[in-house]
Amino acid sequence: MSDNNEFNIPENKQEAKQRIQDLREEIRYHDKKYFVENQPVISDAEYDDLVRELEALEEAYPEFITEDSPSQRVGAGEIDEFQTVEHKSVMLSLDKAFNYEELKDFDDRVKRNWKQTEVEYVVETKIDGLGVALLYEDKSLKRGATRGDGARGDDITPNIRTIHAIPLKLSEESILSNAEFRGEVYMPREAFEEMNAKRLKKGKEPFANPRNAAAGTVRTKDPKVVAKRPLNIFIYSMSYYEEGDFSTHEETIEEMKKAGLRINKYVVKRGIDDVYKYLQEFEEQKDALNYEIDGMVIKVNDLEAHKILGHTTHHPRWAIAYKYPPTRKTTEIKDIRISVGRTGKLTPIAILNPIELSGTTVGRASLHNEDEIERKDIRIGDVALIQKAGEIIPQVVKVIKNKRDGSEERFQMPHTCPVCGSKAKRFGDEVARRCVNAQCPAQVKQRIEHWGERGAMNIKGLGPKLLDRLVDNGVVKNIAEIYKLSEDDLADIERMGHKSAQNLLEEIENSKSMGLSKVLYGLGITYVGDHVARVLTKKYNSIDDLKDANKKELEEVEEIGPKIAESVVSFFEEEKNRDLIEELRSNGVKMVTEKEKKRQFLKGKKFVFTGALETYTRAEASEKVREVGGRVTSSVSGETDYLVVGEDPGSKLAKAKREGTQILDEEQFLNMLKTHKLP
Ligand SMILES: [Zn+2]
């Protein structure tokens, strides 16, 4: 809820309405600057203030809320079922060209049918994402739909609205008001990798590639989930419009830009030879882009020509997609080394005799995993065919076996982590091998970040930037050491002010009592997500119970299969993880369930017995005390908390009286055990 006192809420309705309109315009302007043009002009905090003021005003005057208000991106509720909708015009697919000759044929056909001697083309990237059509009416976003079969797609409007690069309202600077646009929803590479790393830590399956991630997300039925995923969009054409009169494709692009739509870089070239020259130049840059492309698109610029040329049943005749050939070369594999990722995954990397590929020097190629090495029979010393295609890290296509001279060595995937020496294991049918050590230096930042996450220990302010500094400067080496941070540490490393440091330390302190299921989730044990962690705490009340559980016992727990059981056992088998648990414990982190915490009500209390009890033998009574966390000693000292007195007490009673120890008779003792309350 917003705090209405923070902003000036006008009492006059007209005044409020005006302020709401002004704020919306301002927020739209900054959305465009930030999400579309990537040139923010105000800080995030200033932007947040504008949004919060708008929300406060709309809360006070709900009658002024409109669908296209920037506050209304994420709607409430889930989508029941995707409705099928018809596109304004059919979304055709493009014909493909794989080389210069095929481009030349395309150009010849265009010239012949359009009766021209030279043609002007627009060249754009072909984003490898999910095709969508966006329909605007009276400048407001009315509908977003998937491409579907080209004629009909699924209505995914609530999901589309959450993508900030898509304006809910077209800019007043443009004449466009009623139009349909086409674009490609995609996930930026970096954001994709970050998201996958987080999913793994949460025990969720990672997405195979950015395209699958974008396609899966767009078809998710909960817009709130979609809003959290890093989706973006490039608009590439206008398929229908009621306003404006355009003679070239380029003019429509510039008008769409004015309307606030996000357009990728494009060039205009005369003649197919200049187009081809540009395609070759661009090939050298394409792997460095922060998104995957599926080639380039070449379109005739003149819109009149589009009408004259028309289309076949499948493809327009005025455009073609150009596919880059994968670049391949042979070189020697000098060595195979292991790299340990932030999530503990061991990836074998081929160290190559450096070669030039797509304009960059390539010295390494990913071998993915041990199964891949075996399948392709890759050996150290082999001559291999290396390919670079759309991915940042080049791949080994195959080895050239007839170049072998017998000196090649087979590679053995290590079963220990090369960074920390702990066990590296494969669970279930997973192809990847992972280091199980939660203290592994290669993983420490990711581990701590995960530990502090909202679903885990919920430590606000323990962000990646701060962790970078803390870990890189050696202040924190594992999860447990964040509990030893002082205000001085934070002031030294981050130049953090008194108040921020106090807040963070308080957050850290509070996290100590989050309970066992959060601890288990926070430890980042493979396959132990939030849900599995809770399932485990139904059977195990403390980490000490769980850490000694064997595979068979774990598999008896409902919902726990062999894969999870093996992962849990491997985690606690690792000496360094047991050390970490002890370190967490001695730093005050509680690793018992709520139930157990209540049960252990005598934790730290020392008991001494004297005389005979009626209900229990001495041994039984001692066991009762130990079960609920207390300790039993044989003689009274200054440290004794309680003396339990039965029939015929000995000299201990007098000693206890001298020491001021609290004395309980049998009834009081039994009552305490029954009520779980200290007398
Ligand atoms: Zn390791």
XYZ file of C-alpha atoms and ligand atoms in Angstrom:
680
model
C 0.000 0.000 0.000
C 1.234 3.464 -0.762
C 1.533 5.993 1.979
C -0.841 8.737 0.974
C 0.615 11.276 3.377
C 3.821 11.291 1.426
C 2.325 13.068 -1.591
C 0.163 16.077 -1.972
C -3.292 14.727 -2.861
C -5.392 17.638 -4.172
C -8.881 17.937 -2.676
C -10.124 19.494 -5.875
C -11.206 16.788 -8.309
C -10.253 18.712 -11.446
C -6.844 19.461 -10.035
C -6.328 15.776 -9.185
C -7.386 14.708 -12.657
C -4.930 17.136 -14.221
C -2.078 15.955 -11.993
C -2.880 12.316 -12.859
C -2.732 13.126 -16.565
C 0.541 15.030 -16.189
C 2.107 12.194 -14.214
C 1.086 9.620 -16.809
C 2.618 11.681 -19.591
C 5.800 12.076 -17.598
C 6.029 8.363 -16.758
C 5.383 7.411 -20.393
C 8.146 9.751 -21.460
C 10.587 8.140 -19.023
C 9.435 4.611 -19.967
C 10.314 5.452 -23.542
C 13.683 6.910 -22.548
C 14.553 3.940 -20.352
C 12.987 0.858 -21.921
C 12.850 1.840 -25.584
C 15.770 4.179 -26.157
C 17.993 2.947 -23.324
C 18.812 6.548 -22.376
C 17.317 7.189 -18.941
C 17.225 10.833 -17.877
C 16.217 10.390 -14.230
C 17.331 8.003 -11.488
C 15.367 4.857 -10.635
C 14.401 6.409 -7.304
C 12.971 9.527 -8.959
C 11.076 7.331 -11.396
C 9.676 5.212 -8.556
C 8.482 8.389 -6.832
C 6.498 9.392 -9.920
C 4.878 5.966 -10.111
C 4.067 5.941 -6.410
C 2.547 9.406 -6.588
C 0.371 8.282 -9.499
C -0.682 5.191 -7.557
C -1.528 7.283 -4.503
C -3.641 9.672 -6.593
C -5.407 6.814 -8.356
C -6.109 5.221 -5.016
C -7.707 8.446 -3.805
C -9.570 8.942 -7.099
C -10.233 5.443 -8.505
C -12.758 6.913 -10.957
C -9.832 8.281 -12.979
C -8.072 4.928 -13.460
C -7.820 4.002 -17.132
C -6.564 0.813 -18.768
C -3.644 2.591 -20.392
C -2.369 4.152 -17.164
C 1.272 3.139 -16.498
C 0.115 1.859 -13.102
C -2.060 -0.790 -14.739
C 0.584 -2.998 -16.376
C 0.127 -6.054 -14.203
C -3.498 -7.012 -13.808
C -4.960 -9.159 -11.062
C -5.969 -12.749 -11.623
C -4.919 -15.469 -14.000
C -5.852 -16.216 -17.592
C -8.377 -19.088 -17.739
C -7.862 -20.073 -21.318
C -6.248 -18.306 -24.269
C -8.882 -17.059 -26.709
C -8.227 -17.455 -30.417
C -8.252 -14.166 -32.302
C -7.948 -13.237 -35.949
C -5.101 -11.010 -37.132
C -5.850 -7.856 -39.136
C -3.878 -9.401 -41.979
C -2.258 -12.817 -42.345
C 1.240 -13.128 -40.851
C 3.151 -14.917 -43.614
C 6.521 -16.540 -43.104
C 9.541 -15.480 -45.137
C 11.268 -17.324 -47.930
C 14.931 -18.052 -47.172
C 18.246 -17.425 -48.896
C 21.394 -19.209 -47.761
C 24.004 -17.610 -50.022
C 24.778 -14.803 -52.449
C 23.338 -16.669 -55.471
C 19.972 -17.124 -53.806
C 19.901 -13.446 -52.833
C 20.713 -12.533 -56.416
C 17.836 -14.708 -57.681
C 15.483 -12.922 -55.291
C 16.716 -9.516 -56.490
C 16.293 -10.572 -60.146
C 12.697 -11.664 -59.519
C 11.893 -8.359 -57.782
C 13.409 -6.306 -60.609
C 11.654 -8.329 -63.310
C 8.210 -8.234 -61.700
C 8.456 -4.613 -60.601
C 10.132 -3.535 -63.848
C 13.046 -1.721 -62.213
C 16.782 -1.816 -62.852
C 17.869 -1.248 -59.252
C 16.000 -1.733 -55.986
C 16.351 -0.067 -52.591
C 16.248 -2.511 -49.675
C 15.875 -2.188 -45.916
C 18.027 -4.677 -43.997
C 17.013 -5.669 -40.449
C 18.014 -8.359 -37.964
C 15.716 -11.354 -37.638
C 15.291 -11.788 -33.883
C 14.980 -15.396 -32.739
C 12.015 -14.955 -30.437
C 8.271 -15.286 -30.549
C 6.274 -13.422 -33.219
C 3.421 -11.266 -31.918
C 0.865 -8.797 -33.290
C -0.080 -5.728 -31.233
C -3.352 -3.980 -31.951
C -3.891 -0.342 -30.891
C -7.194 1.523 -30.935
C -7.441 5.240 -30.169
C -3.750 5.050 -29.262
C -4.376 2.485 -26.491
C -3.041 -1.068 -26.574
C -6.130 -3.204 -27.131
C -4.728 -6.614 -27.860
C -1.541 -8.629 -28.067
C -1.650 -11.983 -29.854
C 0.769 -14.752 -30.808
C 1.459 -15.433 -34.470
C -0.317 -18.799 -34.238
C -0.932 -20.284 -37.682
C -0.485 -16.860 -39.271
C -4.191 -16.119 -39.673
C -5.242 -16.739 -36.074
C -3.278 -16.601 -32.838
C -3.831 -16.671 -29.076
C -4.897 -13.546 -27.233
C -2.117 -12.954 -24.681
C -2.939 -9.315 -23.870
C -2.491 -9.486 -20.051
C 1.013 -10.926 -20.542
C 1.956 -8.484 -23.284
C 0.969 -5.550 -21.052
C 3.664 -6.494 -18.512
C 6.493 -5.881 -21.008
C 7.692 -2.368 -20.238
C 9.129 -1.752 -23.708
C 5.581 -1.999 -25.083
C 3.750 1.329 -24.627
C 0.220 0.991 -23.256
C -0.473 4.225 -25.101
C 1.097 5.479 -28.320
C 2.879 8.808 -28.107
C 1.073 12.028 -29.053
C 4.134 12.884 -31.157
C 2.978 10.340 -33.736
C -0.105 10.451 -35.955
C -0.591 6.708 -35.451
C -3.693 5.893 -33.431
C -5.406 2.806 -34.896
C -2.877 0.297 -36.147
C -1.510 -3.228 -35.854
C 2.220 -3.788 -35.330
C 4.330 -6.883 -35.603
C 7.260 -7.679 -33.472
C 9.333 -10.362 -31.874
C 9.243 -10.927 -28.109
C 12.602 -12.202 -26.879
C 14.732 -12.633 -23.800
C 18.114 -10.866 -23.713
C 20.990 -13.337 -23.419
C 22.454 -11.996 -20.171
C 19.094 -11.784 -18.440
C 18.334 -15.316 -19.633
C 21.498 -16.724 -18.103
C 20.890 -14.932 -14.830
C 17.319 -16.196 -14.683
C 18.406 -19.776 -15.355
C 21.026 -19.637 -12.604
C 18.327 -18.517 -10.173
C 15.910 -21.219 -11.331
C 18.525 -23.893 -10.694
C 19.085 -22.688 -7.161
C 15.357 -22.820 -6.571
C 15.281 -26.435 -7.688
C 13.485 -25.586 -10.938
C 14.374 -26.874 -14.386
C 16.415 -24.367 -16.400
C 15.127 -23.275 -19.826
C 16.968 -24.759 -22.813
C 17.573 -21.460 -24.610
C 16.352 -17.831 -24.674
C 13.815 -18.603 -27.404
C 12.135 -21.383 -25.424
C 12.184 -19.211 -22.330
C 10.456 -16.339 -24.145
C 7.898 -18.605 -25.827
C 7.117 -20.443 -22.587
C 6.799 -17.221 -20.623
C 4.468 -15.529 -23.091
C 2.095 -18.489 -22.823
C 2.131 -18.550 -19.019
C -1.315 -18.097 -17.516
C -0.268 -15.876 -14.616
C 0.667 -12.331 -15.737
C 2.415 -11.766 -12.383
C 4.904 -14.494 -13.267
C 5.362 -12.989 -16.720
C 6.010 -9.558 -15.191
C 9.009 -10.971 -13.313
C 10.627 -12.514 -16.379
C 13.047 -10.317 -18.348
C 11.118 -10.112 -21.627
C 11.775 -7.488 -24.259
C 10.511 -6.750 -27.761
C 11.558 -5.366 -31.122
C 8.803 -4.137 -33.438
C 9.618 -4.614 -37.120
C 6.555 -3.711 -39.158
C 3.136 -2.155 -39.342
C 0.620 -4.578 -40.818
C -2.387 -2.282 -40.700
C -2.934 1.447 -40.118
C -5.742 3.962 -40.438
C -3.751 7.158 -40.068
C -0.884 8.360 -42.214
C 0.209 7.902 -45.776
C 3.580 6.255 -46.223
C 5.481 5.529 -49.397
C 8.380 3.506 -47.965
C 8.927 0.904 -45.265
C 11.541 3.214 -43.783
C 8.930 5.937 -43.280
C 6.713 3.517 -41.362
C 9.672 2.533 -39.174
C 10.417 6.154 -38.330
C 6.747 6.803 -37.547
C 6.626 3.738 -35.279
C 9.687 5.069 -33.467
C 7.881 8.367 -32.925
C 4.925 6.444 -31.534
C 7.223 5.069 -28.824
C 7.681 1.546 -30.182
C 11.014 -0.202 -29.766
C 12.692 -0.645 -33.150
C 15.987 -2.388 -33.802
C 18.785 -0.848 -35.840
C 18.272 -1.085 -39.603
C 20.051 0.117 -42.750
C 18.869 1.127 -46.225
C 20.976 -0.139 -49.160
C 20.691 0.305 -52.929
C 21.238 -2.839 -54.979
C 21.668 -6.406 -53.757
C 25.491 -6.216 -53.864
C 25.535 -3.479 -51.234
C 23.051 -5.500 -49.213
C 25.326 -8.535 -49.368
C 28.364 -6.476 -48.399
C 26.500 -5.250 -45.327
C 25.403 -8.797 -44.444
C 29.032 -9.875 -44.476
C 30.119 -6.942 -42.320
C 27.333 -7.634 -39.862
C 28.273 -11.303 -39.572
C 31.326 -10.288 -37.573
C 29.251 -8.416 -34.989
C 26.297 -10.728 -34.638
C 27.693 -13.008 -31.957
C 28.351 -10.068 -29.676
C 24.674 -9.009 -29.630
C 22.744 -9.409 -26.398
C 20.054 -11.408 -28.229
C 19.963 -14.371 -30.545
C 19.271 -13.767 -34.211
C 17.984 -16.175 -36.770
C 19.541 -14.334 -39.719
C 18.659 -11.052 -41.418
C 15.581 -9.773 -43.236
C 15.814 -7.936 -46.548
C 12.696 -5.969 -47.543
C 11.928 -3.875 -50.611
C 11.683 -0.327 -49.251
C 8.973 0.937 -51.625
C 5.483 0.155 -50.300
C 3.844 0.469 -53.724
C 6.132 -2.356 -54.839
C 4.764 -4.534 -52.015
C 1.334 -4.285 -53.629
C 2.637 -4.928 -57.131
C 4.762 -7.903 -56.093
C 2.143 -9.427 -53.796
C 2.700 -12.810 -52.193
C 2.540 -16.555 -52.786
C 0.347 -18.646 -50.471
C 3.261 -18.857 -48.033
C 5.617 -15.916 -48.509
C 5.549 -12.245 -49.497
C 7.482 -11.683 -52.762
C 9.002 -8.406 -51.533
C 11.033 -9.785 -48.635
C 13.459 -12.605 -47.903
C 15.282 -13.956 -44.856
C 19.015 -14.428 -45.157
C 20.533 -17.232 -43.075
C 24.184 -17.023 -42.135
C 26.149 -20.186 -42.709
C 27.648 -21.490 -39.500
C 31.336 -20.617 -39.567
C 33.512 -23.725 -39.325
C 37.227 -24.390 -39.254
C 39.491 -27.193 -38.101
C 42.103 -26.903 -35.374
C 43.854 -28.987 -32.736
C 42.418 -29.652 -29.277
C 45.451 -29.064 -27.074
C 43.802 -29.812 -23.761
C 40.474 -30.294 -22.012
C 39.885 -28.299 -18.846
C 36.997 -27.968 -16.454
C 35.273 -24.724 -15.701
C 33.030 -24.470 -12.625
C 30.019 -22.213 -13.069
C 28.312 -20.015 -10.516
C 25.835 -22.811 -9.883
C 28.500 -25.456 -9.359
C 28.108 -27.065 -12.774
C 31.306 -28.561 -14.194
C 31.695 -27.847 -17.894
C 34.500 -29.414 -19.912
C 36.153 -26.853 -22.187
C 38.376 -27.680 -25.155
C 41.522 -25.552 -25.262
C 42.226 -24.968 -28.946
C 45.102 -23.936 -31.086
C 43.665 -20.425 -31.689
C 41.824 -19.803 -34.985
C 39.933 -16.896 -36.569
C 36.154 -17.482 -36.716
C 33.523 -14.844 -37.619
C 36.055 -12.121 -37.029
C 37.085 -13.185 -33.533
C 39.963 -15.267 -32.265
C 38.671 -18.537 -30.883
C 40.788 -20.376 -28.337
C 38.157 -22.387 -26.484
C 35.097 -24.450 -27.324
C 32.443 -25.789 -24.996
C 32.190 -29.577 -24.783
C 28.980 -29.311 -22.682
C 29.292 -32.498 -20.612
C 30.940 -35.899 -20.364
C 28.241 -37.675 -22.402
C 28.858 -35.290 -25.276
C 32.604 -36.014 -25.171
C 31.925 -39.723 -25.268
C 29.295 -39.485 -28.000
C 31.626 -37.514 -30.260
C 34.677 -39.482 -29.086
C 36.650 -36.304 -28.470
C 40.248 -36.841 -27.310
C 43.062 -34.521 -26.290
C 45.302 -34.018 -29.331
C 42.467 -34.532 -31.844
C 41.995 -32.280 -34.853
C 38.401 -31.047 -34.630
C 35.900 -29.113 -36.703
C 34.886 -26.008 -34.732
C 31.667 -24.120 -35.402
C 30.361 -20.778 -34.311
C 26.647 -20.310 -34.874
C 24.496 -17.937 -32.929
C 26.029 -18.882 -29.615
C 28.760 -17.024 -27.818
C 30.858 -20.088 -27.039
C 31.962 -22.058 -30.127
C 31.200 -25.771 -30.382
C 33.067 -28.866 -31.523
C 31.091 -30.338 -34.446
C 33.179 -33.500 -34.775
C 36.724 -34.743 -34.636
C 38.608 -35.702 -37.805
C 39.453 -39.296 -36.995
C 41.696 -39.964 -39.991
C 44.083 -37.306 -38.675
C 44.799 -39.327 -35.541
C 48.348 -40.634 -35.078
C 47.756 -42.665 -31.933
C 49.114 -40.075 -29.516
C 45.632 -38.746 -28.670
C 44.500 -39.184 -25.084
C 41.049 -40.056 -23.838
C 39.620 -37.602 -21.346
C 38.381 -38.660 -17.942
C 35.784 -36.389 -16.403
C 36.938 -35.705 -12.824
C 34.616 -36.751 -10.016
C 35.839 -33.902 -7.853
C 35.548 -30.150 -8.256
C 38.787 -28.640 -9.642
C 38.200 -25.453 -7.644
C 37.602 -26.836 -4.140
C 38.334 -30.563 -4.341
C 34.898 -31.640 -3.110
C 32.805 -34.353 -4.722
C 31.185 -33.485 -8.035
C 28.137 -35.648 -8.692
C 25.524 -36.442 -11.292
C 22.026 -36.881 -9.939
C 19.341 -38.970 -11.584
C 19.438 -38.723 -15.354
C 21.086 -35.294 -15.391
C 23.994 -34.982 -17.807
C 25.730 -32.289 -15.775
C 28.073 -32.968 -12.901
C 27.853 -30.529 -10.005
C 30.135 -29.622 -7.119
C 28.112 -30.273 -3.951
C 30.163 -28.025 -1.665
C 28.144 -25.027 -0.490
C 31.444 -23.347 0.438
C 32.998 -23.778 -3.025
C 34.744 -20.480 -3.913
C 33.439 -20.679 -7.498
C 29.877 -20.603 -6.220
C 30.067 -18.496 -3.098
C 28.462 -15.298 -4.457
C 25.570 -17.158 -5.994
C 25.140 -19.245 -2.837
C 24.972 -16.226 -0.545
C 22.678 -14.336 -2.893
C 20.329 -17.300 -2.915
C 20.526 -17.623 0.880
C 19.365 -14.007 1.225
C 16.503 -14.310 -1.257
C 12.927 -13.591 -0.290
C 11.841 -17.221 -0.437
C 14.841 -18.226 1.676
C 16.222 -16.150 4.579
C 14.749 -12.914 3.204
C 17.675 -10.573 3.889
C 16.839 -7.271 2.219
C 19.839 -5.305 1.011
C 22.144 -8.279 0.475
C 22.309 -7.682 -3.268
C 24.761 -8.905 -5.910
C 26.706 -5.633 -5.992
C 27.408 -5.668 -2.264
C 28.260 -9.382 -2.395
C 30.760 -8.776 -5.182
C 32.628 -6.360 -2.945
C 32.358 -8.449 0.211
C 33.536 -11.641 -1.484
C 36.181 -10.057 -3.725
C 37.704 -8.313 -0.717
C 37.760 -11.520 1.285
C 35.431 -10.196 3.997
C 32.961 -13.029 3.471
C 33.983 -16.488 2.299
C 30.797 -18.458 2.927
C 27.159 -18.117 3.966
C 27.955 -18.338 7.675
C 30.334 -15.388 7.617
C 27.614 -12.878 6.805
C 26.530 -13.392 10.428
C 29.846 -11.956 11.565
C 29.622 -8.758 9.518
C 30.016 -5.561 11.500
C 29.056 -1.998 10.789
C 32.751 -1.243 10.306
C 33.075 -3.948 7.634
C 30.184 -2.432 5.722
C 31.461 1.117 6.102
C 34.945 0.074 4.903
C 33.862 -1.979 1.918
C 30.757 -0.259 0.652
C 31.133 3.132 2.340
C 27.718 2.275 3.704
C 26.148 4.868 5.984
C 25.196 4.188 9.592
C 21.481 3.776 8.954
C 21.770 1.481 5.923
C 24.366 -0.635 7.703
C 22.142 -0.902 10.787
C 19.186 -1.926 8.630
C 21.166 -4.620 6.859
C 22.632 -5.988 10.094
C 19.151 -6.097 11.563
C 17.884 -8.012 8.523
C 20.753 -10.473 8.916
C 20.045 -10.858 12.632
C 16.348 -11.493 12.010
C 17.122 -14.145 9.425
C 18.624 -16.357 12.127
C 15.210 -17.486 13.262
C 13.553 -18.142 9.894
C 13.307 -21.842 10.676
C 14.450 -25.118 9.154
C 12.565 -25.159 5.844
C 13.961 -21.747 4.858
C 17.450 -22.892 5.863
C 17.167 -26.032 3.720
C 15.958 -24.031 0.760
C 18.612 -21.376 1.346
C 21.445 -23.919 1.343
C 20.807 -24.442 -2.369
C 20.864 -28.244 -2.289
C 20.217 -29.472 -5.839
C 16.492 -30.279 -6.319
C 15.571 -28.932 -2.885
C 13.337 -26.038 -3.854
C 10.970 -24.226 -1.624
C 8.336 -26.982 -1.771
C 10.672 -29.944 -1.246
C 12.233 -28.101 1.706
C 8.828 -27.859 3.353
C 8.081 -31.509 2.608
C 11.324 -32.520 4.332
C 10.484 -30.576 7.474
C 7.279 -32.571 7.867
C 9.416 -35.536 8.782
C 12.615 -33.928 10.065
C 12.437 -31.416 12.872
C 16.062 -30.393 12.943
C 18.996 -30.316 10.591
C 20.705 -32.823 12.859
C 17.949 -35.364 12.189
C 18.136 -34.751 8.459
C 21.884 -34.706 8.002
C 22.237 -38.322 9.126
C 19.258 -39.646 7.180
C 20.121 -42.270 4.572
C 18.766 -42.597 1.067
C 16.284 -45.337 1.856
C 14.841 -43.446 4.793
C 14.477 -40.266 2.734
C 12.729 -42.079 -0.089
C 10.073 -43.178 2.381
C 9.010 -39.553 2.747
C 6.084 -38.820 0.477
C 7.056 -36.853 -2.667
C 10.784 -37.544 -2.168
C 12.134 -39.628 -5.049
C 15.562 -41.228 -5.511
C 16.951 -38.152 -7.301
C 16.188 -35.780 -4.422
C 17.213 -38.344 -1.813
C 20.587 -38.846 -3.450
C 21.175 -35.130 -3.705
C 20.333 -34.556 -0.025
C 22.564 -37.415 1.126
C 25.468 -36.215 -1.043
C 25.102 -32.717 0.315
C 25.349 -33.767 3.939
C 28.070 -36.333 3.236
C 30.349 -33.519 2.170
C 32.574 -32.598 5.106
C 32.676 -28.914 4.129
C 28.893 -28.718 4.183
C 28.821 -30.236 7.672
C 31.422 -27.666 8.718
C 29.230 -24.942 7.272
C 26.224 -26.195 9.263
C 28.286 -26.063 12.464
C 29.531 -22.583 11.626
C 25.977 -21.404 10.983
C 24.903 -22.935 14.272
C 27.661 -21.281 16.272
C 26.827 -17.968 14.588
C 23.309 -18.292 15.960
C 21.295 -19.577 12.985
C 18.421 -21.743 14.200
C 18.098 -24.943 12.222
C 15.031 -26.524 13.760
C 11.349 -26.363 12.835
C 8.933 -24.112 14.718
C 7.513 -27.220 16.350
C 10.953 -28.346 17.454
C 11.867 -24.874 18.696
C 8.828 -24.931 20.985
C 9.578 -28.478 22.078
C 13.191 -27.682 22.948
C 12.061 -25.339 25.671
C 14.759 -26.436 28.140
C 17.593 -25.672 25.725
C 20.694 -24.668 27.694
C 19.140 -25.352 31.121
C 21.141 -27.477 33.597
C 19.395 -29.927 35.928
C 20.503 -31.889 38.977
C 18.405 -34.596 40.702
C 18.426 -35.576 44.346
C 16.289 -38.169 46.167
C 13.941 -40.731 44.570
C 11.049 -39.721 42.299
C 7.789 -41.655 42.338
C 6.988 -41.466 38.628
C 10.369 -41.985 36.987
C 13.671 -43.614 37.728
C 16.633 -41.211 37.753
C 17.648 -42.399 34.264
C 14.149 -41.907 32.864
C 13.836 -38.434 34.344
C 17.235 -37.453 32.922
C 16.185 -38.683 29.484
C 12.986 -36.595 29.679
C 15.066 -33.482 30.332
C 17.517 -34.208 27.528
C 14.725 -34.849 25.024
C 13.559 -31.274 25.346
C 17.013 -29.735 25.156
C 18.093 -29.647 28.819
C 21.285 -31.026 30.358
C 21.694 -33.151 33.470
C 24.747 -33.045 35.735
C 25.464 -34.962 38.927
C 26.460 -32.174 41.285
C 25.157 -28.714 42.088
C 27.274 -25.702 41.131
C 26.766 -22.015 40.500
C 25.763 -22.901 36.935
C 22.938 -25.266 37.900
C 19.519 -23.894 36.972
C 17.227 -26.403 38.712
C 17.493 -28.982 41.465
C 14.686 -31.559 41.319
C 14.013 -32.937 44.777
C 12.433 -36.362 45.437
C 12.036 -38.584 48.556
C 14.991 -38.445 50.994
C 17.136 -35.768 49.347
C 20.882 -35.765 49.968
C 23.371 -33.005 50.709
C 22.727 -31.475 47.273
C 19.645 -29.724 48.640
C 21.653 -27.733 51.172
C 24.246 -26.848 48.521
C 21.511 -25.702 46.128
C 20.039 -23.480 48.811
C 23.465 -21.915 49.380
C 23.956 -21.349 45.641
C 20.469 -19.910 45.239
C 19.517 -22.623 42.709
C 15.808 -22.901 41.943
C 14.321 -25.963 43.628
C 11.490 -28.035 42.121
C 9.478 -30.783 43.790
C 8.264 -33.746 41.756
C 4.875 -32.212 41.013
C 6.399 -28.976 39.735
C 8.870 -30.962 37.622
C 6.143 -33.110 36.024
C 3.990 -30.074 35.441
C 6.849 -28.323 33.658
C 7.350 -31.282 31.316
C 3.644 -31.398 30.611
C 3.037 -27.707 29.939
C 6.413 -26.927 28.311
C 6.588 -23.853 30.534
C 9.485 -22.932 32.784
C 8.416 -22.682 36.417
Zn 33.735 -26.798 -5.821
